Amino acid sequence: MWSHLERGSSPVDWCESNYSISPLIAEFVNTISNVLFFLFPPVLIHLFQEYAKFFNPAINVLWVLLMVVGLSSAYFHATLSLVGQLLDELAILWVFMAAFAMFLPKRYFPKFLGGNRRVLAFYSSVISVVSTGLLVMHPKANAFALMTLALPAIGFLCKELNRVKCARVYRLGLRCVAVCFLAIFSWIIDRMFCDTWLSIDFPYMHGVWHILIFIASYTALVLFAYFNVSEERPEQKPQLKYWPSNNFELGVPYITIKHPCKKDTHLAI
């Protein structure tokens, strides 16, 4: 058991040369490229105060889970230990499942759920626990298995964007999808063309993946938060805004409530 904590015990090793920059950190760039996972979530918790107060306080769970993903990923790339790898992958899985339980539109709920989001959250938790066991059993295939979750998520995002009437939200959605594909492309070429990147002394595309996938992930969560209010509490009239300047659409997006009213406690998970 303790051997799984040892450095280099993971079967996964990315393109970046090990200990080439620091004798203490296995993959230096892949480690520090997780910095956005630590910097942005506290800002998002602050920006989503109104959303949490008047609609769903569980939104903050997602921002905290993103920080857990960043911490787990940094630990994994710093040590290349099997425990670090599993923590990284399990954190990603739980972000997916928490977002699924929180944002799946009720029009897609199976009849046996009775429109109850808490019941969906329960079943999602059960699936997450079972999936956690499967990830632990087959660590070599985990990265590819998790990557398959991205494509249906992107497809679902595109489907929801087609229902949007706000041009500002639609533009953000297009940028999110574009960044998603750029992130996936970076992940793939790091795996498939490592020798090429090593030959030009730039084996850091996995670090680029970290940056792009964080931007895509938090942007997707912002969009689904907007969709969720629009469908379940349309009278609150959610608005997409940007920080620090609302006129600069490449800033940090967040959702405000134009007509606040008491939140529906049945929405929280």
Coordinates of C-alpha atoms in Angstrom, one line a residue:
M1 CA 0.0 0.0 0.0
W2 CA 2.7 2.5 0.9
S3 CA 4.5 1.8 -2.4
H4 CA 1.6 3.6 -4.1
L5 CA 2.7 6.8 -2.4
E6 CA 6.2 6.6 -3.7
R7 CA 7.4 8.9 -6.4
G8 CA 7.1 7.5 -9.9
S9 CA 4.7 4.7 -8.8
S10 CA 2.1 5.8 -11.3
P11 CA 2.0 4.0 -14.7
V12 CA 1.3 7.4 -16.3
D13 CA 4.2 9.7 -17.3
W14 CA 3.6 12.7 -19.5
C15 CA 5.9 14.2 -22.1
E16 CA 7.7 16.7 -19.9
S17 CA 11.1 15.4 -18.8
N18 CA 11.2 14.4 -15.1
Y19 CA 13.2 16.6 -12.6
S20 CA 14.7 18.6 -15.5
I21 CA 13.9 22.0 -13.8
S22 CA 13.7 21.2 -10.1
P23 CA 15.2 18.2 -8.2
L24 CA 12.1 18.2 -6.0
I25 CA 9.3 18.4 -8.6
A26 CA 9.0 15.6 -11.2
E27 CA 7.1 17.7 -13.9
F28 CA 7.7 21.3 -13.0
V29 CA 5.6 23.0 -15.7
N30 CA 2.8 20.5 -15.5
T31 CA 2.7 21.2 -11.7
I32 CA 2.7 25.0 -11.7
S33 CA 0.3 25.2 -14.7
N34 CA -2.5 24.3 -12.2
V35 CA -2.2 27.7 -10.6
L36 CA -5.5 28.9 -12.2
F37 CA -7.3 26.3 -10.2
F38 CA -6.2 28.0 -7.0
L39 CA -6.5 31.7 -8.1
F40 CA -10.0 31.8 -9.8
P41 CA -12.4 29.8 -7.6
P42 CA -12.1 32.2 -4.6
V43 CA -13.0 35.0 -7.1
L44 CA -15.9 33.0 -8.5
I45 CA -17.2 32.3 -5.0
H46 CA -17.2 36.1 -4.4
L47 CA -18.8 36.9 -7.8
F48 CA -21.5 34.2 -7.3
Q49 CA -22.6 35.5 -3.9
E50 CA -25.9 36.7 -5.3
Y51 CA -26.5 33.5 -7.2
A52 CA -25.8 31.4 -4.1
K53 CA -28.0 33.6 -1.9
F54 CA -31.1 33.8 -4.1
F55 CA -30.9 30.6 -6.2
N56 CA -28.6 27.7 -5.2
P57 CA -25.8 27.9 -2.6
A58 CA -24.5 24.5 -3.9
I59 CA -22.8 26.4 -6.7
N60 CA -19.9 27.0 -4.3
V61 CA -19.4 23.2 -4.1
L62 CA -18.3 23.2 -7.7
W63 CA -15.8 26.0 -7.2
V64 CA -14.3 24.2 -4.2
L65 CA -14.1 21.0 -6.2
L66 CA -12.2 22.8 -8.9
M67 CA -9.6 23.8 -6.3
V68 CA -9.4 20.1 -5.2
V69 CA -8.8 19.2 -8.9
G70 CA -5.9 21.7 -9.0
L71 CA -4.4 20.5 -5.7
S72 CA -4.6 16.9 -6.7
S73 CA -3.2 17.5 -10.2
A74 CA -0.3 19.5 -8.8
Y75 CA 0.5 16.7 -6.3
F76 CA 0.3 14.1 -9.0
H77 CA 2.6 15.9 -11.4
A78 CA 5.0 16.9 -8.6
T79 CA 5.4 13.2 -7.5
L80 CA 4.1 11.0 -10.3
S81 CA 2.8 8.7 -7.6
L82 CA -0.2 6.4 -8.1
V83 CA -2.0 8.0 -5.2
G84 CA -1.6 11.4 -6.8
Q85 CA -2.9 10.1 -10.1
L86 CA -6.0 8.6 -8.6
L87 CA -6.7 11.7 -6.5
D88 CA -6.4 13.8 -9.7
E89 CA -8.7 11.6 -11.7
L90 CA -11.3 11.1 -8.9
A91 CA -11.5 14.8 -8.4
I92 CA -12.3 15.3 -12.1
L93 CA -15.0 12.6 -11.9
W94 CA -16.7 14.2 -8.9
V95 CA -16.7 17.6 -10.6
F96 CA -18.5 16.0 -13.6
M97 CA -21.0 14.2 -11.4
A98 CA -21.7 17.2 -9.1
A99 CA -22.3 19.4 -12.2
F100 CA -24.5 16.8 -13.7
A101 CA -26.7 16.5 -10.6
M102 CA -26.9 20.3 -10.2
F103 CA -27.5 21.3 -13.8
L104 CA -29.3 18.6 -15.7
P105 CA -32.6 20.2 -17.0
K106 CA -35.7 18.7 -15.4
R107 CA -37.1 18.1 -18.9
Y108 CA -34.6 15.3 -19.3
F109 CA -35.3 13.7 -15.9
P110 CA -36.5 10.1 -16.1
K111 CA -40.0 9.6 -14.8
F112 CA -38.9 7.6 -11.7
L113 CA -37.2 10.7 -10.3
G114 CA -40.5 12.6 -10.1
G115 CA -38.8 15.9 -11.0
N116 CA -36.8 15.7 -7.7
R117 CA -33.3 17.0 -8.0
R118 CA -32.3 15.6 -4.6
V119 CA -33.1 12.1 -5.9
L120 CA -31.0 12.7 -8.9
A121 CA -28.2 13.9 -6.7
F122 CA -28.5 10.6 -4.7
Y123 CA -28.3 8.4 -7.7
S124 CA -25.4 10.5 -9.1
S125 CA -23.5 9.9 -5.8
V126 CA -24.1 6.2 -6.1
I127 CA -22.7 6.2 -9.6
S128 CA -19.8 8.3 -8.5
V129 CA -18.9 5.8 -5.8
V130 CA -19.1 2.8 -8.1
S131 CA -17.1 4.7 -10.8
T132 CA -14.5 5.6 -8.1
G133 CA -13.9 1.9 -7.5
L134 CA -13.5 1.2 -11.2
L135 CA -11.0 4.0 -11.6
V136 CA -8.9 2.6 -8.7
M137 CA -9.0 -0.9 -10.4
H138 CA -7.8 0.2 -13.8
P139 CA -5.5 3.3 -13.4
K140 CA -3.8 3.0 -16.8
A141 CA -7.1 3.5 -18.7
N142 CA -8.5 6.3 -16.4
A143 CA -7.3 9.3 -18.4
F144 CA -8.8 8.0 -21.6
A145 CA -12.1 7.0 -19.9
L146 CA -12.5 10.4 -18.3
M147 CA -11.7 12.1 -21.7
T148 CA -14.8 10.4 -23.1
L149 CA -17.0 12.4 -20.7
A150 CA -15.9 15.6 -22.4
L151 CA -17.5 14.9 -25.8
P152 CA -21.1 14.4 -24.6
A153 CA -20.7 17.4 -22.2
I154 CA -19.7 19.5 -25.2
G155 CA -22.6 18.2 -27.2
F156 CA -25.0 18.9 -24.4
L157 CA -23.6 22.4 -24.1
C158 CA -24.2 23.1 -27.8
K159 CA -27.7 21.7 -27.6
E160 CA -28.5 24.1 -24.7
L161 CA -26.9 27.1 -26.6
N162 CA -29.4 26.5 -29.4
R163 CA -32.1 27.4 -27.0
V164 CA -30.5 30.6 -25.8
K165 CA -32.0 34.0 -26.9
C166 CA -29.3 36.2 -25.3
A167 CA -26.5 36.9 -27.9
R168 CA -24.0 37.6 -25.1
V169 CA -24.5 34.1 -23.6
Y170 CA -24.3 32.5 -27.0
R171 CA -21.0 34.2 -27.8
L172 CA -19.6 33.0 -24.5
G173 CA -20.8 29.5 -25.3
L174 CA -19.0 29.6 -28.7
R175 CA -15.8 30.7 -27.0
C176 CA -16.2 27.9 -24.4
V177 CA -16.6 25.2 -27.0
A178 CA -13.6 26.5 -29.0
V179 CA -11.4 26.4 -25.9
C180 CA -12.7 22.9 -25.1
F181 CA -11.5 21.6 -28.4
L182 CA -8.2 23.4 -28.1
A183 CA -7.7 21.8 -24.7
I184 CA -8.5 18.4 -26.0
F185 CA -6.2 18.9 -29.0
S186 CA -3.3 19.9 -26.6
W187 CA -3.9 16.8 -24.5
I188 CA -3.9 14.5 -27.6
I189 CA -0.7 16.0 -29.2
D190 CA 1.2 15.8 -25.9
R191 CA 0.4 12.1 -25.8
M192 CA 0.8 11.2 -29.5
F193 CA 3.7 13.5 -30.6
C194 CA 5.9 13.6 -27.5
D195 CA 9.1 12.9 -29.5
T196 CA 8.3 15.9 -31.8
W197 CA 7.9 18.2 -28.8
L198 CA 11.0 16.9 -27.2
S199 CA 12.9 17.6 -30.4
I200 CA 12.0 21.3 -30.3
D201 CA 12.6 21.4 -26.5
F202 CA 8.9 22.2 -25.7
P203 CA 7.4 19.1 -24.0
Y204 CA 4.8 21.3 -22.2
M205 CA 1.5 20.8 -24.1
H206 CA 0.0 19.1 -21.1
G207 CA 0.7 22.2 -19.1
V208 CA -1.2 24.1 -21.9
W209 CA -4.0 21.6 -21.4
H210 CA -4.2 22.5 -17.7
I211 CA -4.7 26.2 -18.5
L212 CA -7.2 25.7 -21.3
I213 CA -9.3 23.1 -19.6
F214 CA -9.6 25.2 -16.5
I215 CA -10.9 28.1 -18.6
A216 CA -13.2 25.8 -20.5
S217 CA -14.5 24.1 -17.4
Y218 CA -15.3 27.1 -15.3
T219 CA -16.9 28.9 -18.3
A220 CA -19.1 25.8 -18.9
L221 CA -20.2 25.9 -15.3
V222 CA -21.1 29.5 -15.6
L223 CA -23.1 28.8 -18.7
F224 CA -25.0 25.9 -17.1
A225 CA -25.6 28.0 -14.0
Y226 CA -27.3 30.5 -16.4
F227 CA -29.3 27.8 -18.1
N228 CA -30.4 26.4 -14.8
V229 CA -31.9 29.6 -13.5
S230 CA -33.5 30.4 -16.9
E231 CA -35.3 27.1 -16.9
E232 CA -36.3 26.6 -13.2
R233 CA -36.7 30.2 -12.1
P234 CA -37.1 32.4 -15.2
E235 CA -38.8 35.1 -13.2
Q236 CA -35.5 35.9 -11.6
K237 CA -34.1 36.9 -15.0
P238 CA -30.4 35.8 -14.7
Q239 CA -27.9 38.1 -16.3
L240 CA -24.4 37.3 -17.6
K241 CA -21.8 39.8 -16.5
Y242 CA -18.0 40.1 -16.6
W243 CA -15.5 41.1 -14.0
P244 CA -13.6 43.4 -13.7
S245 CA -15.4 45.3 -16.5
N246 CA -18.8 44.3 -17.7
N247 CA -18.1 45.7 -21.2
F248 CA -15.0 43.5 -21.6
E249 CA -16.3 40.1 -22.7
L250 CA -12.9 38.4 -22.2
G251 CA -13.0 39.0 -18.5
V252 CA -14.3 36.6 -15.9
P253 CA -17.9 35.7 -16.5
Y254 CA -20.4 35.3 -13.7
I255 CA -24.2 35.2 -13.2
T256 CA -26.3 37.8 -11.4
I257 CA -30.0 37.8 -10.6
K258 CA -32.0 40.7 -11.9
H259 CA -35.1 40.1 -9.8
P260 CA -34.0 38.3 -6.6
C261 CA -36.5 36.4 -4.6
K262 CA -36.2 33.8 -1.9
K263 CA -34.3 30.7 -3.3
D264 CA -36.0 27.4 -3.8
T265 CA -34.4 25.1 -1.3
H266 CA -35.4 22.1 -3.4
L267 CA -32.8 23.1 -6.0
A268 CA -29.8 22.7 -3.7
I269 CA -27.9 19.4 -3.5

